[in-house]
PDB file of C-alpha atoms and ligand atoms in Angstrom:
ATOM      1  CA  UNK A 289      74.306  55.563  54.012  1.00 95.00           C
ATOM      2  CA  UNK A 290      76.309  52.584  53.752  1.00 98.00           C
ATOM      3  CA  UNK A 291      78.661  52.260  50.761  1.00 98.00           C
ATOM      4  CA  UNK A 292      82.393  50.708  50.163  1.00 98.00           C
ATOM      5  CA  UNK A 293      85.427  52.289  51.762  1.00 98.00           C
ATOM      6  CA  UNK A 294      88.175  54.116  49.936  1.00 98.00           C
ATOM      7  CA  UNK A 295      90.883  55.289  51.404  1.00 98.00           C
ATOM      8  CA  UNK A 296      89.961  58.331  52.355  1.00 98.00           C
ATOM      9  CA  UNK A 297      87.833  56.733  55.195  1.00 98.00           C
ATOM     10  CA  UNK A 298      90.606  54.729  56.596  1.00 98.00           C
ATOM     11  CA  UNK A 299      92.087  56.596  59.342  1.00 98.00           C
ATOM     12  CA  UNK A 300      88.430  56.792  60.749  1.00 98.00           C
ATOM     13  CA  UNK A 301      88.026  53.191  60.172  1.00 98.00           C
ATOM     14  CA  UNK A 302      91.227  52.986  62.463  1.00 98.00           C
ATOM     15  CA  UNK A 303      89.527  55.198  65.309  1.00 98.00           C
ATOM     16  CA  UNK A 304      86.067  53.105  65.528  1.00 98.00           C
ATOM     17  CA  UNK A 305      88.130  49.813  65.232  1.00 98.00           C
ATOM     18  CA  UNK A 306      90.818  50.958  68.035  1.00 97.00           C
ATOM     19  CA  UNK A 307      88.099  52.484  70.493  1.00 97.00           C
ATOM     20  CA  UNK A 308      86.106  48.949  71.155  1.00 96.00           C
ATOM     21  CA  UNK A 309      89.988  47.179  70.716  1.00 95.00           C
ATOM     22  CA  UNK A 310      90.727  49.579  73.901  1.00 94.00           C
ATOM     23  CA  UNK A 311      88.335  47.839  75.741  1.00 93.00           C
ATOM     24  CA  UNK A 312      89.293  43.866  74.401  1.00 89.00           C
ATOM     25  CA  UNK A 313      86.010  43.413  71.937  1.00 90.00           C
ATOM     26  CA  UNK A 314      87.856  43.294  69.183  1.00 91.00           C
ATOM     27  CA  UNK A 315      91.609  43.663  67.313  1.00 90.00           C
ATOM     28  CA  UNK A 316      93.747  46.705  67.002  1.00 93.00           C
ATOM     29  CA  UNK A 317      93.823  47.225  63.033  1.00 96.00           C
ATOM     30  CA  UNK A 318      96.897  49.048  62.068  1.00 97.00           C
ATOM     31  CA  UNK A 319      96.476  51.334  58.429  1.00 98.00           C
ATOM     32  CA  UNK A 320      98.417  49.026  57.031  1.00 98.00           C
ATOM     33  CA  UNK A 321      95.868  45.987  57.851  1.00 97.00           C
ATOM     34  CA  UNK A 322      93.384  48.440  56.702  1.00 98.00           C
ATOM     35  CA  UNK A 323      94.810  49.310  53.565  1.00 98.00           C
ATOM     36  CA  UNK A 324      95.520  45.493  52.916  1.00 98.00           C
ATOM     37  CA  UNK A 325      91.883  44.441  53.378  1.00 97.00           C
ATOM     38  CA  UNK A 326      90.271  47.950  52.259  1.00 98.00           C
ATOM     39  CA  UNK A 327      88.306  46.192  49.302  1.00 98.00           C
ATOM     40  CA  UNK A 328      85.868  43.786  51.694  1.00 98.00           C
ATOM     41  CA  UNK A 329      84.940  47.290  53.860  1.00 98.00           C
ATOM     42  CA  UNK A 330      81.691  49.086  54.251  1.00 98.00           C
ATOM     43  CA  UNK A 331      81.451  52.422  55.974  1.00 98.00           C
ATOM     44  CA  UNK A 332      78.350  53.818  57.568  1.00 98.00           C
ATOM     45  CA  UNK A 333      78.131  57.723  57.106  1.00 98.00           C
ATOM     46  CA  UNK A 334      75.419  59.669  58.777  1.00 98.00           C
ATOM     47  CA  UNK A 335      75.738  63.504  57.563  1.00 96.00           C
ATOM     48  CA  UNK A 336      80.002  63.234  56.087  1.00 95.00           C
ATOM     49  CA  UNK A 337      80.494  61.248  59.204  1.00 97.00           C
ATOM     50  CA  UNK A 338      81.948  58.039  59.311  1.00 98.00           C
ATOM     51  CA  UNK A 339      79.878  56.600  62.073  1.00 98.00           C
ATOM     52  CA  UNK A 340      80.571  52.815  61.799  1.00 98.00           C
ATOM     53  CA  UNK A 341      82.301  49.924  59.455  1.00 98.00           C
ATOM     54  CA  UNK A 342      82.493  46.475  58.850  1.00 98.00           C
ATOM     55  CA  UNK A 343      83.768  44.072  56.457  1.00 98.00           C
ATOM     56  CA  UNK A 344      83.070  40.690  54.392  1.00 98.00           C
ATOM     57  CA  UNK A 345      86.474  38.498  54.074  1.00 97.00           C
ATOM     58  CA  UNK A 346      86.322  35.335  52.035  1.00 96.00           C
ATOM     59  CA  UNK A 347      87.739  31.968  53.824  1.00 93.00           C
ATOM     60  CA  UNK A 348      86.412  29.584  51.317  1.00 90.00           C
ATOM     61  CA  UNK A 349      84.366  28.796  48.293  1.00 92.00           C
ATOM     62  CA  UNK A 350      81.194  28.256  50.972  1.00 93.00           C
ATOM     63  CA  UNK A 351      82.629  30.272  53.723  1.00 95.00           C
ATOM     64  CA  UNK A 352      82.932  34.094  54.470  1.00 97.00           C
ATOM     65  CA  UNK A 353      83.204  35.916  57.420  1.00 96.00           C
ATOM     66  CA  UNK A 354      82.117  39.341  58.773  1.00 97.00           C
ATOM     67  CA  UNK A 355      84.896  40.835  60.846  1.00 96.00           C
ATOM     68  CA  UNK A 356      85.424  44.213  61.627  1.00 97.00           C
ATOM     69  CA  UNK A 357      82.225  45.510  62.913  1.00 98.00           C
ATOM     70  CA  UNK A 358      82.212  48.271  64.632  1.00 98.00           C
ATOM     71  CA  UNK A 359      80.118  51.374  65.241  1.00 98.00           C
ATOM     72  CA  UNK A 360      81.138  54.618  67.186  1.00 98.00           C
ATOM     73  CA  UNK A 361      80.135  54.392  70.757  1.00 96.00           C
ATOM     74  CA  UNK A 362      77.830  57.299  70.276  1.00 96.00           C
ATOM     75  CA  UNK A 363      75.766  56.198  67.340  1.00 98.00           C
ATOM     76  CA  UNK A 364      75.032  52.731  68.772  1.00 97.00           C
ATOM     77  CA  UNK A 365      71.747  51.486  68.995  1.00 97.00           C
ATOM     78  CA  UNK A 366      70.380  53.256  66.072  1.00 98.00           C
ATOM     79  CA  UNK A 367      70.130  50.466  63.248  1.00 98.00           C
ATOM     80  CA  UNK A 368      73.383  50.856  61.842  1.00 98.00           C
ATOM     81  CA  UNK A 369      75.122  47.755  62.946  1.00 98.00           C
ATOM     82  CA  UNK A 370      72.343  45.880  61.218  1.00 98.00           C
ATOM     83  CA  UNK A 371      72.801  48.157  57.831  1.00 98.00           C
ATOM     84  CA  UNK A 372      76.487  47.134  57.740  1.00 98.00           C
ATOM     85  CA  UNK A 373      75.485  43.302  58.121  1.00 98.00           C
ATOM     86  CA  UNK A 374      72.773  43.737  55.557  1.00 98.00           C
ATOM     87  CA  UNK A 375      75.408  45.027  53.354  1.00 98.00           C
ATOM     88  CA  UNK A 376      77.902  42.010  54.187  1.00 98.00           C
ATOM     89  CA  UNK A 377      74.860  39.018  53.379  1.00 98.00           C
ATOM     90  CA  UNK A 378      74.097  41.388  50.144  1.00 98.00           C
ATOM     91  CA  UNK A 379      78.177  40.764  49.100  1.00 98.00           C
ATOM     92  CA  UNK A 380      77.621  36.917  50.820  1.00 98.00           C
ATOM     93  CA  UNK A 381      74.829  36.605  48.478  1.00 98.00           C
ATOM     94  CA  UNK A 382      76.914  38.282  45.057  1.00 98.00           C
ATOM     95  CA  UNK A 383      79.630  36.218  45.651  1.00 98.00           C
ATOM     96  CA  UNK A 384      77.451  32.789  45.941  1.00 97.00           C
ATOM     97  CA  UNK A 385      79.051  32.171  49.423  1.00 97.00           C
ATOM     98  CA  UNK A 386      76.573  30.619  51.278  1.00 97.00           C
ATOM     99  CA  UNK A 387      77.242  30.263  54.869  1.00 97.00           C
ATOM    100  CA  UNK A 388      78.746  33.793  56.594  1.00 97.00           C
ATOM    101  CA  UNK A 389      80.241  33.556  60.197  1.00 96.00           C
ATOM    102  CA  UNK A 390      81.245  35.331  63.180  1.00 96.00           C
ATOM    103  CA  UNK A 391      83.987  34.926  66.157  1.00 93.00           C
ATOM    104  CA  UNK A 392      81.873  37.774  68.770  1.00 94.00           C
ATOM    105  CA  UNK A 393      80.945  38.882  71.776  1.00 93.00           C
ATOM    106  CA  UNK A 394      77.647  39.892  70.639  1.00 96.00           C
ATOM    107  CA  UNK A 395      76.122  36.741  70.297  1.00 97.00           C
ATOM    108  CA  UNK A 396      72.365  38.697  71.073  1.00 98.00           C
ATOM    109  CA  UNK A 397      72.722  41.188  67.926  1.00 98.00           C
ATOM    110  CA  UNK A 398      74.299  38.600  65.857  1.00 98.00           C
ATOM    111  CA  UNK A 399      71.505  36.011  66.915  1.00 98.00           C
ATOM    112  CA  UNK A 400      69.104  38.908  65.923  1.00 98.00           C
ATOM    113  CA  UNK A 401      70.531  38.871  62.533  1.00 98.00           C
ATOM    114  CA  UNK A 402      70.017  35.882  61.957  1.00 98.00           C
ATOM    115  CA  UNK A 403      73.345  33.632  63.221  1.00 98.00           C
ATOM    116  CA  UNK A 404      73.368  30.672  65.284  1.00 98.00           C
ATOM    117  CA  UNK A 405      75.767  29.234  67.633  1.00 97.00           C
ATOM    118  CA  UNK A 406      77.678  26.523  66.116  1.00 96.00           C
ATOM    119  CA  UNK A 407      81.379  24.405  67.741  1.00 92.00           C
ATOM    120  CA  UNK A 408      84.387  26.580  66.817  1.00 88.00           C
ATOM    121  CA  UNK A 409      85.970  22.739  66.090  1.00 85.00           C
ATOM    122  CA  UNK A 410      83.458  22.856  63.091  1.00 87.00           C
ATOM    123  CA  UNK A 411      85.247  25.791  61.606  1.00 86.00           C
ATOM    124  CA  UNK A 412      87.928  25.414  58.832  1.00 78.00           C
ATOM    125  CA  UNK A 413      91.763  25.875  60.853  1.00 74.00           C
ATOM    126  CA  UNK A 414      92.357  28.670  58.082  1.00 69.00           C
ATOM    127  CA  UNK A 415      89.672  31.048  60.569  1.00 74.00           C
ATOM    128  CA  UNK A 416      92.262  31.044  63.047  1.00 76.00           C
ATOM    129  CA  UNK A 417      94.594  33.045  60.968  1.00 73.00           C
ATOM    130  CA  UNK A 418      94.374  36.176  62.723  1.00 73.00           C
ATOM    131  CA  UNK A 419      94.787  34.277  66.278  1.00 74.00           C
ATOM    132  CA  UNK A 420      98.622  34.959  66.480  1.00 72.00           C
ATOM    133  CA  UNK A 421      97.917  38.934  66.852  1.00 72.00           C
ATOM    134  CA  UNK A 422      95.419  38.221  69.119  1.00 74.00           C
ATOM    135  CA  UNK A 423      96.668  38.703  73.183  1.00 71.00           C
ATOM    136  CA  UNK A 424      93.597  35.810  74.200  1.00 74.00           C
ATOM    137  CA  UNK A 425      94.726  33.062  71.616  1.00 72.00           C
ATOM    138  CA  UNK A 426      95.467  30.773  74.118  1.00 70.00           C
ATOM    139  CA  UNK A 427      91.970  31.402  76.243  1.00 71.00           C
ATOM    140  CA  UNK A 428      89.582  32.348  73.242  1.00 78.00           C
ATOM    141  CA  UNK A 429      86.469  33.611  74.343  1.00 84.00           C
ATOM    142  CA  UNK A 430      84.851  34.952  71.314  1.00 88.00           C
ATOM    143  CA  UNK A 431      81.887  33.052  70.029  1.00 93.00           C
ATOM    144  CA  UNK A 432      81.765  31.436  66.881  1.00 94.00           C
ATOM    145  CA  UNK A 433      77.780  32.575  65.463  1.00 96.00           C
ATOM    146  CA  UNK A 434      76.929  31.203  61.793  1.00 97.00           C
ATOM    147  CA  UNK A 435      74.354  32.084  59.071  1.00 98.00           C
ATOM    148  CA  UNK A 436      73.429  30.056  55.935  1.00 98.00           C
ATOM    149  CA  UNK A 437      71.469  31.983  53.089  1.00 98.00           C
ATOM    150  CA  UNK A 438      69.573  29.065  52.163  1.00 97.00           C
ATOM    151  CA  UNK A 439      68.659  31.075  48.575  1.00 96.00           C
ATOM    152  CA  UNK A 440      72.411  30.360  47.725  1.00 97.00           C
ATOM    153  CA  UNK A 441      72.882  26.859  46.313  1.00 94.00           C
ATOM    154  CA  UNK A 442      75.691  24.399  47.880  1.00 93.00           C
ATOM    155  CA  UNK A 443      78.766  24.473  45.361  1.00 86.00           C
ATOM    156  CA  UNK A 444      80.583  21.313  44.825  1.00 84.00           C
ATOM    157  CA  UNK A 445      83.658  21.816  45.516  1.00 79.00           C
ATOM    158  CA  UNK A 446      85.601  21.627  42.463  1.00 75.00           C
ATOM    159  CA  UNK A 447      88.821  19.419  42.053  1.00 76.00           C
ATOM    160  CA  UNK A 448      91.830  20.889  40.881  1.00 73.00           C
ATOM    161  CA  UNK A 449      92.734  20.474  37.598  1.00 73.00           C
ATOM    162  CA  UNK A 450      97.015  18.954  37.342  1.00 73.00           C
ATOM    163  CA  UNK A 451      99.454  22.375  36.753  1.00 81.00           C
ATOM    164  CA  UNK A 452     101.593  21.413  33.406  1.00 80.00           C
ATOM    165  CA  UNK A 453     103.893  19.361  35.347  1.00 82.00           C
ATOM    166  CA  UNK A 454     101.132  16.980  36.939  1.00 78.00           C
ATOM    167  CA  UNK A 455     101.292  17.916  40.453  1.00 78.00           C
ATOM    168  CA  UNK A 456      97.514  17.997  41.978  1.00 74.00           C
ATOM    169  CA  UNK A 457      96.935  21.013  44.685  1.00 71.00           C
ATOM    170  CA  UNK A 458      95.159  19.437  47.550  1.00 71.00           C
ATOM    171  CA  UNK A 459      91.919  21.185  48.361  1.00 68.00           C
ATOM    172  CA  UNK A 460      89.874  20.438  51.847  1.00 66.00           C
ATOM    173  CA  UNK A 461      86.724  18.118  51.422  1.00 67.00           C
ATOM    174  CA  UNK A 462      83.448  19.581  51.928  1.00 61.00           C
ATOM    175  CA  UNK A 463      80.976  18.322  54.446  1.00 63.00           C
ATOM    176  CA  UNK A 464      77.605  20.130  54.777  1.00 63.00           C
ATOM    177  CA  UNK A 465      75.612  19.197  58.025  1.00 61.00           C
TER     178      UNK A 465
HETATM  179  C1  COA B 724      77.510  45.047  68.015  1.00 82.31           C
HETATM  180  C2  COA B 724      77.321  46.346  67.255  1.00 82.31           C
HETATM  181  C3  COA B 724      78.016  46.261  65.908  1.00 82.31           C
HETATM  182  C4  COA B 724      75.807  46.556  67.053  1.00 82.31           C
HETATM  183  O1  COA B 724      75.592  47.719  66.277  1.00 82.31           O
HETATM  184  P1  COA B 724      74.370  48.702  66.596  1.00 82.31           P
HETATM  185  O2  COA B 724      74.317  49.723  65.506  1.00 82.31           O
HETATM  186  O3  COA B 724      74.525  49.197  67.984  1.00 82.31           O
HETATM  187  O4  COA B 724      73.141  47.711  66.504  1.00 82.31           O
HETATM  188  P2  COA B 724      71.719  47.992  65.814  1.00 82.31           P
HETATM  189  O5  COA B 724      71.194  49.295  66.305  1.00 82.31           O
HETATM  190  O6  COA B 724      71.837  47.829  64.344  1.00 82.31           O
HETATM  191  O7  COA B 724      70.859  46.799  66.416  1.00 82.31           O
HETATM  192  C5  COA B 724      70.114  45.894  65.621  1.00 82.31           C
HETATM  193  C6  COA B 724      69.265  45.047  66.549  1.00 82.31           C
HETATM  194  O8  COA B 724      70.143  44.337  67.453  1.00 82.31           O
HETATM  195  C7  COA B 724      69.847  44.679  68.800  1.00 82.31           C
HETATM  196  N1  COA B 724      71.108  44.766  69.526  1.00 82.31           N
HETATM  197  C8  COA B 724      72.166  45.546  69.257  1.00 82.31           C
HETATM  198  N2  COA B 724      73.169  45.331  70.140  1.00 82.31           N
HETATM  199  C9  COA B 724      72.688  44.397  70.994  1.00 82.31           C
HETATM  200  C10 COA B 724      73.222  43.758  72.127  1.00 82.31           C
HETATM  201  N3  COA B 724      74.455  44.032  72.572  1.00 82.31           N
HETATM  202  N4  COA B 724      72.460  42.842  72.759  1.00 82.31           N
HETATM  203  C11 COA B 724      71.222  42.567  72.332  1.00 82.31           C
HETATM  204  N5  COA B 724      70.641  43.132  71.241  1.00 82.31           N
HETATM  205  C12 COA B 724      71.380  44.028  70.592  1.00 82.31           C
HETATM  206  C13 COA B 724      69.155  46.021  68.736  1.00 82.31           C
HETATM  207  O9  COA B 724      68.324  46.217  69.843  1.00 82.31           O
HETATM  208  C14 COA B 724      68.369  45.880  67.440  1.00 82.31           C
HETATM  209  O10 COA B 724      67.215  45.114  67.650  1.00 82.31           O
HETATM  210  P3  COA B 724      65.822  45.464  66.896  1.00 82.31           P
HETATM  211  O11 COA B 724      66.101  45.353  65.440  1.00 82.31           O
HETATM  212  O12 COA B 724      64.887  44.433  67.425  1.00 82.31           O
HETATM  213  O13 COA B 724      65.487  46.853  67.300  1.00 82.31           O
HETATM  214  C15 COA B 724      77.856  47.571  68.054  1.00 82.31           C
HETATM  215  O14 COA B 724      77.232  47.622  69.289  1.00 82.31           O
HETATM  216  C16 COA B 724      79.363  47.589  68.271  1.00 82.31           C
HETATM  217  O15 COA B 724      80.073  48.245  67.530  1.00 82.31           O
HETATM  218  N6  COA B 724      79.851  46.890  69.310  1.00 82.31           N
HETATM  219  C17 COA B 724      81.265  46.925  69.717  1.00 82.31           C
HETATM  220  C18 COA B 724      82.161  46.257  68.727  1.00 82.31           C
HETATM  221  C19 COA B 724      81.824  44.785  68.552  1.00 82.31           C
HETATM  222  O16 COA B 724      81.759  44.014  69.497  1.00 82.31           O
HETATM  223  N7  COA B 724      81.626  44.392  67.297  1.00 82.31           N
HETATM  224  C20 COA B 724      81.326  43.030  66.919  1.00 82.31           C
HETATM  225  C21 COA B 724      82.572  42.374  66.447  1.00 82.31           C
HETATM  226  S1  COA B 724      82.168  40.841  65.680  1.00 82.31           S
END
């Protein structure tokens, strides 16, 4: 069954996460991380187990990105992994964010779901966020993988109205390819 986290789930969340971070696939979370972002996770559980998790994080109005994924070594392989993603394009697809992306390893699952390979230069800079916690930002290896639900519309971007004083908030211009 895959359904939202709560809190309760979190210091499982922590074990699945750190067990594939032990071997360099992805991050160490801390709890507090977890807590932080606790609202864009999905658990797996397979009889009161939490067997896997992932999570949907917004970047921009037309940009989200699934981060997070992992399932328990022992339960891989079983069509969880793709549950959890399903789960992510269904939130993708609430939200009206139409292009999802991935920084991986797994660039054959991903491609399965659906992803293509696309120039990490193509990615907004505010993706790189998480890069100063990361021991390989200076030799990045992951691979950037992106999906566009075509069923979602392209949003113009809006403009930003003046605050009361008249100062205009810059926002980043959109380019679809
Ligand atoms: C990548 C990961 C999430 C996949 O989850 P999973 O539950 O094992 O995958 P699923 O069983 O849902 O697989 C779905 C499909 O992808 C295929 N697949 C899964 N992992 C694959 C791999 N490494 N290479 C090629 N195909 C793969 C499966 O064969 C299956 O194909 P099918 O639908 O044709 O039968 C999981 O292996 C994992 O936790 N990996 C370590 C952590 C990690 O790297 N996470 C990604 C961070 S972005």
């Amino acid at each position: 069954m895959i359904r939202q986290a709560t809190v309760h789930d979190v210091p499982r969340i922590a074990e699945v996460i750190n067990s594939h971070a032990e071997l360099g696939k992805m991050l160490f979370k801390s709890y507090a991380q977890l807590y932080e972002g606790l609202r864009d996770f999905a658990v797996c559980e397979v009889d009161g187990k939490i067997v896997g998790c992932g999570a949907l994080s917004i970047i921009w109005a037309d940009l989200s990105e699934i981060r997070s994924l992992a399932i328990d070594e022992q339960s891989r392989g079983r069509g969880y992994g793709r549950q959890l993603v399903d789960w992510c394009l269904a939130e993708a697809r609430r939200l009206q964010i139409r292009r999802i992306m991935s920084l991986t390893y797994e660039q054959a699952f991903f491609a399965k779901m659906g992803f293509e390979v696309v120039d990490k230069d193509t990615l907004p800079l505010k993706v790189w966020s998480d890069c100063v916690r990361c021991p390989k930002r200076d030799g990045c290896d992951e691979i950037a993988m992106v999906r566009t639900l075509a069923e979602v519309p392209v949003m113009a971007m809006p403009e930003t109205a003046p605050t009361p004083k008249g100062v205009s908030i810059p926002v980043l211009e959109y380019v679809e390819e």
